[in-house]
Short mmCIF file of C-alpha atoms and ligand atoms in Angstrom, two decimals:
data_model
loop_
_atom_site.label_atom_id
_atom_site.label_comp_id
_atom_site.label_asym_id
_atom_site.label_seq_id
_atom_site.Cartn_x
_atom_site.Cartn_y
_atom_site.Cartn_z
CA MET A 76 -0.06 0.03 0.21
CA ALA A 77 1.23 3.31 -0.92
CA ALA A 78 1.46 5.91 1.98
CA LYS A 79 -2.03 7.82 2.08
CA GLY A 80 -0.28 11.18 3.46
CA LYS A 81 0.10 12.38 -0.27
CA VAL A 82 -3.61 12.28 -0.97
CA PRO A 83 -5.19 15.49 -0.70
CA ALA A 84 -8.76 15.44 0.94
CA CYS A 85 -11.99 17.69 0.45
CA ILE A 86 -11.53 20.31 3.20
CA VAL A 87 -15.57 20.06 3.67
CA CYS A 88 -16.02 16.26 3.78
CA SER A 89 -12.50 14.78 4.06
CA ARG A 90 -13.12 12.94 0.73
CA GLN A 91 -9.77 11.75 -0.41
CA LEU A 92 -9.15 13.44 -3.95
CA GLU A 93 -7.45 10.50 -5.36
CA GLY A 94 -6.21 10.31 -9.04
CA GLY A 95 -4.73 13.75 -9.43
CA LEU A 96 -5.97 17.47 -9.37
CA LEU A 97 -7.21 17.23 -13.11
CA GLU A 98 -9.73 14.94 -12.22
CA TRP A 99 -10.85 17.36 -9.23
CA PRO A 100 -11.73 20.95 -10.95
CA GLN A 101 -13.40 21.84 -7.74
CA PHE A 102 -10.25 21.40 -6.10
CA PRO A 103 -9.74 21.68 -2.95
CA PHE A 104 -13.26 20.32 -2.90
CA CYS A 105 -14.40 17.37 -4.17
CA SER A 106 -17.33 18.73 -5.78
CA GLN A 107 -19.36 21.86 -6.31
CA ARG A 108 -21.73 20.81 -3.64
CA CYS A 109 -18.65 21.06 -1.21
CA LYS A 110 -17.53 24.30 -2.47
CA LEU A 111 -20.94 26.00 -1.92
CA VAL A 112 -21.05 24.44 1.63
CA ASP A 113 -17.95 26.12 2.39
CA LEU A 114 -19.13 29.15 0.50
CA GLY A 115 -22.05 29.23 2.69
CA ARG A 116 -19.97 28.77 5.90
CA TRP A 117 -18.15 31.58 5.00
CA PHE A 118 -21.49 33.92 4.64
CA GLU A 119 -22.86 32.72 7.68
CA GLU A 120 -19.55 33.96 9.28
CA SER A 121 -19.68 37.31 7.52
CA TYR A 122 -23.32 37.64 8.77
CA THR A 123 -22.62 37.12 12.57
CA LEU A 124 -19.60 39.09 12.64
CA PRO A 125 -20.24 43.06 12.60
CA ALA A 126 -18.64 43.66 9.24
CA GLY A 127 -19.88 47.55 9.15
CA PRO A 128 -22.72 49.06 8.30
CA ARG A 129 -24.76 47.33 5.89
CA THR A 130 -28.19 48.46 4.44
CA ALA A 131 -30.84 46.12 4.33
CA GLN A 132 -30.86 46.38 0.46
CA GLU A 133 -27.03 45.16 0.40
CA ILE A 134 -28.02 42.14 2.76
CA ALA A 135 -30.95 41.31 0.47
CA GLU A 136 -28.78 41.04 -2.57
CA GLU A 137 -26.22 38.81 -1.16
CA ILE A 138 -29.22 36.45 0.17
CA GLU A 139 -30.72 36.44 -3.52
CA GLU A 140 -27.09 35.41 -4.79
CA LEU A 141 -26.77 32.81 -2.51
CA GLU A 142 -30.05 31.66 -3.40
CA ALA A 143 -29.09 31.90 -7.17
CA ARG A 144 -26.02 29.74 -6.46
CA ARG A 145 -27.99 27.24 -4.57
CA MET A 146 -30.36 26.74 -7.53
CA GLU A 147 -27.53 26.49 -9.76
CA LEU A 148 -26.24 23.79 -7.73
CA GLU A 149 -29.62 22.15 -7.61
CA SER A 150 -29.96 22.37 -11.80
CA GLY A 151 -26.60 21.43 -12.28
CA GLU A 152 -26.29 18.53 -10.06
CA GLU A 153 -24.40 15.63 -11.60
CA GLY A 154 -24.84 11.96 -10.98
ZN1 ZN B 429 -16.13 17.14 -0.34
#
């Protein structure tokens, strides 16, 4: 058995990304889904931290963008 230490893993679900980076266009995520999960976490953090004055309009626009990405994921899901 080869050493497993050299196989990178998805930073969201820890799935091992075997076979080379060319097979993982979403690297360091295993999939678009995990990429969005990470993005969602980032957004959640930015909401909980008082990042500065924000208008309701700006927040609404960000939520709309997240929703659009989520729908994109659902419609473009593979498998
Ligand atoms: Zn993953």
